[in-house]
Amino acid sequence: MPHTLRSRLAPLTIGVLLLALVVTATRSDWPPLRATVEAAEQLIYDQRLIWSQRTGLDAHDEVEIVIVDIDERSLGRVGRWPWPRSTVAELLEALWAAGAVVVAFDIVFAEPEHNPAEQVARGVDDPALRERAGELAPRFDGDRRLAEQLERGDSVLGFFLHHDETTSHTGRLPDPAPGLDPATGDSTVIHRFDAYTGNRPALQQAATSGGAFSIVPDSDGVVRRAPLLLGHGEKAYPSLALETARVYQLLDSLRVETTRIGDYNAVAAVGLGAARLPTDARGQALIPYRGPQGSFPSISAADLLTGDVDDGILEGAIVLVGTSAMGLYDMRATPMQAAFPGVEIHANLLAGILTDDLPREPAWVEGADLLATLVAGLLAAGLLPFLGPLATLAVTAALLAAILGANLWAWAQWDLALGATAPLAAVLLIGAGNLSWGFLFEYRRRQQLRQRFGEYVPPELVARMAEAPGSYTQTGETREITVLFADIRGFTTLSEQLDAAALRELLNRFFTPMTRVIFEHGGTIDKYVGDLIMAFWGAPLDDPEHRRNAVAAALAMQREATRLREELAREGLPAIEIGVGLNSGPAAVGDMGSAYRRAYTALGDTVNLASRVEGQTKTYGVGVLVTEHTRAGLEAVYRFREVDRVQVKGREEPVTLYEPIEAPNHLRKTETFYSSNFSPARLA
């Protein structure tokens, strides 16, 4: 298996597992999870609907739908609802006179209206007056006047199907949906109700037909769909919008297409003339909202009663009579607005029926949703593990845009309401998973680099560098530093006494404590060369006390060498003597090397002189030698013994060498002040 593919097996596997998780979750029946998926899908549906909304009917639509609104102004001018039936009759008479072809009421006239003449006749004892009141009764019969106006044209009265513990029945229902099997309401899975509130029998008989204005909101209380057929008992009744469309088109019957599912027939579509109206299994159609409230022409009922309307606006129009007055409780939550008049919901549905423009959500949508999820998810799972962070973000965004674009295109081109939650969730999760994996992998890689860098720099310094990257740089620069060289004396003889394995073990035992001491005093290990250690203070982080820390480290290294000699002697191994040389001054420090290998190191005359000073420890038989540059400023901290003023190889200017003496007890804390910050426990 190629190394690249092998290194990507983990994110590939994670991507596939996340895809399986999304597919399982979006098809789960667990209520909390199902509610979450539905909420996400509803949000996407609402936004898609808002993005594509239109206002009213299109120019090519052949029918005008006008709303007569019993609004707040109408209530203020005419009086509170319910109005006298004679007033409603007057309203209807004005509609016929203005040329309306069909009038549908999103109102139910369920209660009887009292006739004042009949009340007078019952309340007087004078026979003549009682007779006269009886003669005048027909003139004050509002139901009769309204029935007369209903008979004048094509009128559709609304009624209300609902659930009631008492299964109360008020008024009279119209005839069931024409052309359907009488048992359609019982054999299909359409919404069925056990109670109804119908119109007064005389009014329903006078009207051309009737339709139910009951609406069943979605789980979040928002009205996105409405039933075209509703059931009561064994019978099916048309909705107000569907029946108004049938009456307008002068059709004698409806059709219903069903698919057998278990013991019931699921509705696939409702036929109206040549049109096939798509529905879900329960006979509900998605409402093609054309915009916010006011997307259809609207006339205040008060203006209609006073004749204050534009000429021709009602000519040949379908009129829906309803209310937007807040006190009449017919405002619904919709994707367009939180408070949307119920009558305008019916207007939007009616417009979609008449123009054959209902959104479609066929049975195969679920399969298409699954296919889109698998394709998008597998593409993301297979591609993203091989990309960097920016490319992962870009490709993830592109896949999300493609899913949304395809979804919007299907909606705009074919009125298809495809699901988007599952494919979007799959791509988002897989993208986030790959970014998280990349972050963790990068974090682990940095940790490895930190550990590797920690071989040369104290971990505390590495941590400070990670927290404040601006406090250091790897580029070449000149720094004031103190350089230390330490070497095992007589290493050649020592190597002749031991085999390779023993020599390696001895060097490890030497380098480990020496490195620890350097780290404890804040030094940076530059390199190990054979038995030699090179370290420096003052880089990569600034160290104002680099001279004092370096001298303290050199003295501590000598103490550690003494301890190690005693330990080796007990084991019968050769003794180790070390020489340590220090020099301070400017040096070039930074990340240096080739394209194949680089290292953070120090170069320059200061470094070379420190190396020469270390070599002089053998000549003078001392453990530690420092130059006058390192001694400067430390006279109050350490005692120094002047050894000699020499001219070392490669330098014309002589330099004075000093041997630092162990600090007195009262000064010992200054020697090891760095140890409080760089303790062995913390290094572990």
XYZ file of C-alpha atoms in Angstrom:
684
model
C 0.000 0.000 0.000
C 1.468 3.430 -0.903
C 2.651 5.420 2.102
C 0.351 8.379 1.284
C -2.738 6.177 1.231
C -1.641 4.302 4.351
C -1.189 7.567 6.239
C -4.724 8.624 5.241
C -6.489 5.432 6.301
C -7.592 6.926 9.626
C -9.328 10.054 8.195
C -10.786 7.964 5.362
C -12.281 5.562 7.880
C -13.561 8.427 10.026
C -15.226 9.984 6.983
C -17.038 6.777 6.074
C -18.150 6.286 9.683
C -19.470 9.860 9.857
C -21.387 9.273 6.623
C -22.953 6.127 8.069
C -23.816 8.067 11.217
C -25.601 10.783 9.226
C -27.560 8.265 7.143
C -28.646 6.426 10.281
C -29.497 9.584 12.234
C -31.577 11.196 9.482
C -33.690 8.055 9.198
C -34.062 7.405 12.888
C -37.483 7.309 14.539
C -36.091 8.309 17.927
C -38.249 11.357 18.786
C -35.527 13.842 19.848
C -33.373 13.008 16.845
C -36.321 12.961 14.484
C -37.461 16.359 15.768
C -33.981 17.788 15.200
C -33.832 16.501 11.622
C -37.335 17.817 10.905
C -36.444 21.229 12.329
C -33.362 21.439 10.111
C -35.298 20.356 7.030
C -38.057 22.839 7.795
C -35.535 25.642 8.140
C -33.976 24.805 4.780
C -37.423 24.554 3.169
C -38.456 27.941 4.538
C -35.307 29.669 3.319
C -35.614 28.099 -0.111
C -39.230 29.250 -0.305
C -38.321 32.792 0.732
C -35.494 32.985 -1.806
C -37.805 31.968 -4.646
C -40.977 33.808 -3.674
C -43.104 35.640 -6.197
C -45.778 38.258 -5.675
C -49.389 37.379 -6.419
C -50.237 35.747 -9.725
C -47.865 35.834 -12.664
C -48.646 37.886 -15.715
C -49.492 34.733 -17.685
C -52.055 33.575 -15.124
C -55.543 33.753 -16.595
C -57.433 34.312 -13.363
C -57.453 37.083 -10.813
C -57.811 36.198 -7.143
C -58.983 39.058 -4.935
C -59.323 39.054 -1.160
C -62.141 40.927 0.529
C -60.706 41.590 3.961
C -62.759 42.076 7.096
C -59.950 44.100 8.626
C -59.663 46.317 11.664
C -60.965 49.308 9.700
C -64.032 47.336 8.645
C -64.791 46.368 12.230
C -64.362 49.956 13.285
C -66.778 51.233 10.633
C -69.432 48.498 10.533
C -69.194 47.124 14.058
C -67.834 44.115 15.837
C -68.071 40.632 14.385
C -70.323 38.787 13.733
C -72.045 41.242 11.454
C -75.759 40.983 10.708
C -76.398 38.520 7.883
C -78.076 41.345 6.011
C -74.770 43.204 6.004
C -72.987 40.108 4.644
C -75.753 39.805 2.026
C -75.147 43.431 1.087
C -71.433 42.675 0.755
C -72.142 39.686 -1.493
C -74.592 41.699 -3.575
C -71.856 44.282 -4.212
C -69.486 41.518 -5.308
C -71.948 40.125 -7.848
C -72.584 43.639 -9.108
C -68.856 44.244 -9.556
C -68.457 41.126 -11.715
C -67.082 38.481 -9.343
C -67.512 34.999 -10.849
C -66.954 32.872 -7.732
C -67.151 33.975 -4.114
C -65.724 31.735 -1.383
C -66.099 32.437 2.308
C -63.273 31.652 4.732
C -65.982 32.155 7.338
C -68.586 29.824 8.783
C -72.149 30.947 9.500
C -72.990 28.383 12.148
C -75.189 30.260 14.604
C -78.809 31.246 13.941
C -79.537 34.946 13.668
C -82.455 36.361 15.609
C -85.168 38.102 13.578
C -86.231 41.288 15.406
C -89.731 41.209 13.845
C -90.319 37.684 15.086
C -89.113 38.684 18.526
C -91.604 41.562 18.559
C -94.424 39.269 17.436
C -93.675 36.871 20.256
C -93.421 39.624 22.810
C -96.701 41.583 22.266
C -100.290 40.751 23.209
C -101.997 42.924 20.583
C -103.157 40.566 17.779
C -103.012 43.311 15.152
C -99.506 44.293 16.129
C -98.466 40.634 16.248
C -99.864 40.134 12.740
C -98.125 43.231 11.423
C -94.823 42.115 12.923
C -95.273 38.707 11.303
C -95.793 40.351 7.918
C -92.566 42.337 8.360
C -90.528 39.309 9.490
C -89.290 38.335 5.986
C -87.868 41.820 5.504
C -85.718 41.403 8.631
C -84.679 37.784 7.956
C -80.907 38.130 7.449
C -80.398 34.405 6.716
C -83.007 34.605 3.976
C -81.416 37.667 2.420
C -77.964 36.044 2.523
C -79.348 32.811 1.045
C -80.888 34.775 -1.809
C -77.527 36.358 -2.592
C -75.739 33.008 -2.371
C -78.104 31.600 -4.980
C -77.372 34.426 -7.413
C -73.937 33.115 -8.370
C -71.302 30.486 -7.778
C -70.649 30.607 -4.054
C -68.615 28.331 -1.787
C -69.149 28.352 1.961
C -66.343 27.348 4.268
C -66.811 24.922 7.145
C -64.547 23.644 9.894
C -63.593 20.044 10.675
C -61.997 19.545 14.049
C -61.493 17.236 16.989
C -63.831 17.532 19.945
C -64.259 15.262 22.956
C -68.017 15.642 22.639
C -67.843 15.021 18.866
C -70.186 17.973 18.492
C -71.828 18.692 15.172
C -73.009 22.195 14.427
C -74.821 23.254 11.278
C -74.865 21.250 8.093
C -72.061 19.793 6.000
C -72.126 20.116 2.201
C -72.102 17.103 -0.032
C -68.841 15.066 -0.019
C -66.228 15.561 -2.716
C -68.010 14.744 -5.990
C -66.786 11.829 -8.056
C -64.955 10.057 -5.245
C -65.712 6.676 -3.730
C -68.069 7.305 -0.765
C -65.640 5.417 1.504
C -62.579 7.446 0.443
C -62.459 9.240 3.777
C -62.268 5.948 5.667
C -59.996 3.944 3.357
C -57.255 6.525 2.877
C -54.800 8.038 5.333
C -56.066 11.578 4.846
C -56.613 13.651 7.968
C -59.881 12.570 9.601
C -61.852 14.546 12.168
C -64.622 13.473 14.494
C -66.457 16.798 14.759
C -67.501 19.613 12.498
C -68.860 23.129 12.545
C -70.948 23.736 9.445
C -73.161 26.497 8.122
C -76.855 27.057 8.729
C -78.764 24.486 6.639
C -80.608 27.159 4.648
C -77.357 28.913 3.797
C -75.498 25.735 2.851
C -78.399 24.614 0.689
C -78.472 27.973 -1.083
C -74.714 27.997 -1.770
C -73.262 26.226 -4.770
C -70.934 24.133 -2.630
C -68.752 24.075 0.448
C -65.133 23.446 1.331
C -63.226 22.853 4.560
C -60.806 25.529 5.700
C -59.192 23.332 8.389
C -55.396 23.504 8.270
C -52.966 21.156 10.012
C -49.654 22.918 10.808
C -46.308 21.146 10.897
C -44.676 20.018 14.130
C -43.259 23.501 14.769
C -46.654 25.159 14.361
C -45.848 26.625 10.938
C -48.274 26.149 8.035
C -46.291 24.834 5.057
C -48.883 22.482 3.588
C -52.641 22.159 3.558
C -54.917 19.161 2.984
C -56.755 19.035 -0.334
C -59.017 16.311 1.042
C -60.224 15.870 4.621
C -62.223 13.063 6.169
C -65.224 12.934 8.468
C -66.714 9.537 9.139
C -66.347 7.522 5.954
C -66.617 10.500 3.652
C -64.013 12.782 2.105
C -64.566 16.506 1.718
C -62.620 18.962 -0.442
C -60.700 21.870 0.976
C -61.996 25.387 0.440
C -59.294 26.128 -2.134
C -59.831 22.870 -4.051
C -63.611 23.234 -4.140
C -63.371 26.873 -5.212
C -61.102 25.823 -8.092
C -63.536 23.051 -9.105
C -66.505 25.406 -9.069
C -64.577 28.043 -11.004
C -63.630 25.522 -13.699
C -67.221 24.193 -13.865
C -66.050 20.627 -13.246
C -68.441 17.969 -12.031
C -66.020 15.738 -10.144
C -62.640 15.154 -8.610
C -60.255 12.217 -8.868
C -57.870 10.735 -6.354
C -54.829 8.559 -7.063
C -53.835 6.209 -4.257
C -51.123 3.700 -3.495
C -51.715 0.753 -1.207
C -49.622 0.855 1.986
C -50.564 -1.836 4.477
C -54.240 -1.556 5.339
C -54.680 1.928 3.907
C -54.438 3.750 0.645
C -51.870 6.527 0.585
C -52.838 9.472 -1.582
C -50.475 10.196 -4.457
C -52.341 12.983 -6.244
C -55.741 14.615 -6.665
C -57.086 15.049 -10.175
C -58.919 18.231 -11.151
C -59.905 18.210 -14.798
C -56.716 17.724 -16.805
C -54.549 18.758 -13.864
C -52.845 16.313 -11.542
C -52.256 17.955 -8.179
C -49.340 16.300 -6.300
C -49.845 15.570 -2.620
C -48.181 13.657 0.157
C -49.570 10.359 1.448
C -52.157 12.188 3.561
C -53.505 14.234 0.680
C -51.694 17.421 1.677
C -50.217 19.830 -0.851
C -47.248 22.100 -0.239
C -48.474 25.695 -0.324
C -46.729 27.754 -3.032
C -46.465 30.997 -1.093
C -45.942 33.869 -3.482
C -44.738 36.362 -0.943
C -45.576 38.032 2.361
C -48.986 39.300 3.384
C -50.462 41.526 0.686
C -49.168 39.528 -2.288
C -52.716 39.303 -3.652
C -55.053 42.226 -4.411
C -57.063 43.021 -1.312
C -60.135 45.190 -0.712
C -61.357 46.276 2.684
C -64.902 45.050 3.295
C -65.740 48.561 4.519
C -64.726 50.058 1.163
C -66.776 47.470 -0.727
C -69.870 48.291 1.317
C -69.461 52.000 0.583
C -68.639 51.432 -3.090
C -65.161 52.891 -2.702
C -63.330 50.360 -4.924
C -61.523 50.616 -8.231
C -63.625 49.861 -11.264
C -62.887 46.513 -12.901
C -60.785 45.057 -10.088
C -63.474 42.439 -9.374
C -64.531 41.791 -12.938
C -64.113 38.046 -13.647
C -62.289 37.514 -10.377
C -62.433 34.774 -7.793
C -63.105 36.446 -4.454
C -62.109 35.037 -1.099
C -63.860 36.670 1.839
C -61.892 36.417 5.080
C -60.358 38.410 7.869
C -57.017 39.816 8.937
C -58.352 41.451 12.088
C -56.309 40.256 15.047
C -59.349 39.876 17.286
C -60.939 37.280 14.976
C -58.083 34.787 15.517
C -57.418 33.785 11.924
C -53.698 34.627 11.831
C -51.294 31.726 11.262
C -47.539 31.216 11.410
C -46.097 30.625 7.931
C -42.617 30.606 6.369
C -43.355 34.104 5.114
C -44.441 35.700 8.379
C -45.145 34.799 11.976
C -48.692 36.221 11.652
C -50.242 35.564 8.244
C -53.982 35.808 7.423
C -55.619 32.413 6.985
C -57.606 33.671 3.996
C -54.360 34.505 2.199
C -53.079 30.984 2.831
C -56.127 29.700 0.906
C -55.444 32.279 -1.817
C -51.887 30.990 -2.276
C -53.079 27.381 -2.417
C -55.886 28.270 -4.838
C -53.441 30.071 -7.122
C -51.163 27.010 -7.147
C -54.093 24.720 -7.994
C -55.377 26.892 -10.846
C -51.940 27.363 -12.409
C -50.848 23.752 -11.784
C -47.916 25.176 -9.862
C -47.882 23.165 -6.649
C -44.503 22.102 -5.284
C -43.960 18.371 -5.604
C -42.693 16.001 -2.959
C -43.103 12.596 -4.626
C -42.506 9.282 -2.889
C -39.092 8.834 -4.509
C -37.752 12.009 -2.864
C -36.540 9.987 0.124
C -34.523 7.710 -2.172
C -33.085 10.717 -4.008
C -32.136 12.233 -0.667
C -30.290 9.043 0.314
C -28.504 8.885 -3.043
C -27.413 12.523 -2.808
C -26.170 11.927 0.729
C -24.113 8.899 -0.295
C -22.622 10.582 -3.368
C -21.717 13.827 -1.569
C -20.540 12.000 1.551
C -18.350 9.490 -0.275
C -16.874 12.254 -2.418
C -16.013 14.278 0.689
C -14.751 11.238 2.609
C -12.517 10.149 -0.280
C -11.148 13.537 -1.280
C -10.713 15.685 1.832
C -8.120 13.482 3.643
C -5.625 14.240 0.862
C -6.008 18.025 1.071
C -4.536 20.697 3.297
C -6.631 22.853 5.662
C -7.347 25.674 3.209
C -8.094 23.262 0.386
C -10.343 21.256 2.723
C -12.304 24.404 3.575
C -12.567 25.356 -0.086
C -13.701 21.908 -1.261
C -16.153 21.570 1.627
C -17.636 24.971 0.779
C -17.816 23.983 -2.888
C -19.640 20.736 -2.087
C -22.101 22.560 0.173
C -22.705 25.148 -2.544
C -23.222 22.381 -5.120
C -25.787 20.626 -2.909
C -27.691 23.844 -2.275
C -27.422 24.853 -5.925
C -28.788 21.526 -7.148
C -31.559 21.690 -4.573
C -32.567 25.216 -5.606
C -32.341 24.318 -9.286
C -34.682 21.343 -8.847
C -37.077 23.602 -6.949
C -37.000 26.393 -9.532
C -37.004 24.133 -12.601
C -39.400 21.357 -11.610
C -41.009 22.506 -8.331
C -39.321 19.567 -6.609
C -38.991 19.845 -2.826
C -35.895 17.704 -2.356
C -34.341 17.116 1.043
C -31.041 18.825 1.828
C -30.400 18.191 5.521
C -28.742 14.789 5.162
C -26.256 15.618 2.341
C -25.393 18.973 3.924
C -24.884 17.357 7.321
C -22.721 14.614 5.799
C -20.397 17.064 4.044
C -20.234 19.401 7.043
C -19.430 16.605 9.488
C -16.865 14.984 7.220
C -15.263 18.369 6.533
C -15.174 19.172 10.247
C -13.861 15.684 10.983
C -11.000 16.078 8.529
C -10.138 19.523 9.860
C -10.214 18.175 13.410
C -8.065 15.225 12.444
C -5.675 17.554 10.644
C -5.543 19.794 13.691
C -4.859 16.870 16.010
C -2.296 15.441 13.599
C -0.627 18.851 13.299
C -0.734 19.234 17.073
C 0.895 15.845 17.469
C 3.520 16.754 14.875
C 4.245 19.991 16.708
C 4.499 18.077 19.925
C 7.031 15.798 18.283
C 8.954 18.791 16.985
C 8.722 20.347 20.426
C 10.154 17.201 21.937
C 12.886 17.146 19.341
C 13.655 20.829 19.885
C 13.495 20.078 23.602
C 16.615 17.970 23.142
C 18.436 21.239 22.543
C 16.397 23.826 24.446
C 14.815 23.531 27.936
C 11.137 22.588 27.681
C 10.204 25.703 29.650
C 11.852 27.842 27.006
C 10.084 25.893 24.284
C 6.784 26.522 26.053
C 7.559 30.226 26.279
C 8.449 30.260 22.603
C 5.164 28.529 21.730
C 3.169 30.989 23.836
C 4.968 34.049 22.487
C 6.282 33.254 18.988
C 7.121 36.923 18.477
C 9.718 36.783 21.244
C 12.191 34.810 19.147
C 13.127 34.228 15.561
C 14.856 31.455 13.639
C 16.246 33.828 11.050
C 19.900 34.788 11.303
C 20.690 37.644 13.683
C 23.488 38.870 15.888
C 22.994 38.290 19.604
C 25.100 38.886 22.713
C 25.530 35.365 24.074
C 27.744 33.229 26.289
C 29.115 30.071 24.693
C 30.162 26.947 26.620
C 32.315 24.072 25.419
C 32.768 20.964 27.583
C 35.011 18.036 26.686
C 36.123 14.774 28.295
C 39.840 14.774 28.844
C 41.754 11.769 27.582
C 38.820 10.523 25.596
C 41.055 8.737 23.068
C 42.663 6.667 25.822
C 39.263 6.033 27.340
C 37.868 4.775 24.045
C 40.744 2.341 23.714
C 39.864 0.784 27.085
C 36.186 0.096 26.266
C 34.357 -1.683 23.478
C 31.835 0.217 21.348
C 28.756 -0.747 23.397
C 30.368 0.153 26.716
C 31.696 3.418 25.282
C 28.247 4.359 24.002
C 26.722 3.591 27.399
C 29.392 5.668 29.154
C 28.839 8.658 26.851
C 25.090 8.481 27.432
C 25.683 8.466 31.186
C 27.885 11.539 30.726
C 25.724 13.520 28.322
C 22.463 12.991 30.212
C 23.393 14.714 33.501
C 25.417 17.376 31.697
C 22.467 18.220 29.470
C 20.183 18.299 32.491
C 22.492 20.780 34.202
C 22.595 23.004 31.123
C 18.800 22.898 30.859
C 18.426 23.653 34.553
C 20.375 26.850 33.983
C 18.468 27.893 30.861
C 21.063 26.990 28.245
C 20.548 25.869 24.667
C 22.333 22.736 23.474
C 23.952 23.480 20.141
C 25.486 20.113 19.350
C 27.198 16.963 20.565
C 30.418 16.146 18.739
C 32.003 12.939 19.939
C 32.664 13.589 23.627
C 32.163 17.361 23.291
C 29.136 19.455 24.212
C 28.513 22.935 22.860
C 25.852 25.119 24.472
C 25.009 28.817 24.656
C 22.910 31.281 26.619
C 21.043 34.341 25.285
C 19.302 32.707 22.315
C 16.782 31.862 21.013
C 15.188 33.841 23.880
C 16.852 36.865 25.385
C 18.621 36.220 28.680
C 20.026 39.357 30.384
C 21.862 37.079 32.880
C 23.444 34.798 30.289
C 26.976 35.193 31.756
C 25.943 34.322 35.313
C 23.755 31.394 34.183
C 26.542 29.979 32.020
C 29.163 30.174 34.808
C 26.713 28.591 37.243
C 26.136 25.780 34.769
C 29.879 25.214 34.269
C 30.467 24.898 38.020
C 27.452 22.600 38.364
C 28.801 20.440 35.553
C 32.054 20.025 37.459
C 30.150 18.967 40.566
C 28.137 16.523 38.473
C 31.368 15.176 36.954
C 32.728 14.562 40.477
C 29.582 12.636 41.391
C 29.810 10.627 38.157
C 33.504 9.748 38.806
C 32.645 8.345 42.195
C 29.808 6.339 40.702
C 31.977 4.948 37.895
C 34.775 4.107 40.328
C 32.392 1.951 42.369
C 31.575 0.085 39.169
C 35.235 -0.349 38.203
C 34.948 1.908 35.176
C 37.503 4.507 34.077
C 37.269 7.928 35.711
C 36.042 10.941 33.741
C 37.621 14.360 33.884
C 36.087 17.272 31.989
C 37.210 20.719 30.975
C 34.770 23.574 30.459
C 35.527 26.805 28.604
C 33.305 29.891 28.351
C 33.375 33.097 26.362
C 30.856 35.904 25.916
C 30.289 38.278 23.040
C 28.384 38.834 19.820
C 27.607 35.849 17.594
C 25.429 35.040 14.622
C 22.572 32.798 15.736
C 19.708 31.334 13.735
C 18.410 28.441 11.713
C 21.267 27.416 9.452
C 22.073 24.515 7.184
C 21.014 23.068 3.850
C 17.702 22.213 2.243
C 18.156 18.680 3.574
C 19.066 19.429 7.166
C 18.992 22.559 9.245
C 19.729 23.390 12.845
C 19.562 26.335 15.202
C 23.192 27.190 15.939
C 25.673 29.950 16.771
C 28.657 31.017 14.665
C 31.446 33.566 14.909
C 34.640 34.575 16.686
C 32.946 34.392 20.103
C 32.235 30.711 19.505
C 35.716 29.975 18.213
C 37.316 31.653 21.232
C 35.149 29.628 23.630
C 36.380 26.449 21.945
C 40.017 27.573 22.291
C 39.474 28.432 25.967
C 38.124 24.946 26.644
C 41.312 23.519 25.126
C 43.400 25.603 27.545
C 41.875 23.856 30.585
C 44.242 20.930 29.923
C 47.230 23.260 29.732
C 46.540 24.902 33.065
C 45.015 21.831 34.762
C 41.787 23.562 35.792
C 38.191 22.428 35.409
C 36.656 25.709 34.233
C 38.134 28.664 32.386
C 36.317 31.858 31.384
C 37.441 34.877 29.428
C 37.519 38.420 30.687
C 34.368 39.020 28.585
C 32.441 36.450 30.607
C 33.879 37.603 33.930
C 32.750 41.211 33.335
C 29.959 42.125 35.712
C 30.145 38.942 37.801
C 32.798 40.059 40.302
C 30.154 40.561 42.968
C 28.706 37.106 42.376
C 31.771 34.851 42.018
C 35.401 34.937 42.981
C 37.748 34.634 40.027
C 41.401 33.609 39.979
C 43.401 35.092 37.120
C 45.167 32.230 35.355
C 47.038 33.863 32.491
C 46.871 36.331 29.638
C 47.336 34.350 26.451
C 47.150 34.676 22.711
C 45.100 31.762 21.483
C 45.438 30.196 18.096
C 43.681 32.162 15.365
C 43.572 35.473 17.329
C 46.089 38.311 17.357
C 44.642 40.044 20.409
C 45.521 38.328 23.719
C 42.771 37.446 26.198
C 42.881 37.069 29.966
C 41.668 33.762 31.352
C 40.075 33.295 34.772
C 39.094 30.332 36.875
C 35.773 30.866 38.694
C 35.802 29.697 42.280
C 32.754 28.055 43.879
C 30.544 30.768 45.299
C 30.488 31.171 49.093
C 27.483 29.647 50.810
C 25.732 32.980 51.166
C 26.026 33.475 47.406
C 25.188 29.921 46.371
C 21.534 30.838 45.683
C 22.613 33.315 42.979
C 24.610 30.611 41.307
C 21.631 28.339 40.967
C 18.826 30.885 40.715
C 17.740 29.477 37.366
C 17.131 26.069 38.921
C 13.950 27.292 40.594
C 12.480 27.711 37.136
C 14.091 24.696 35.511
C 13.860 21.882 38.038
C 14.444 18.199 37.196
C 10.885 17.481 38.255
C 9.537 19.979 35.755
C 11.884 18.708 33.065
C 10.485 15.213 33.587
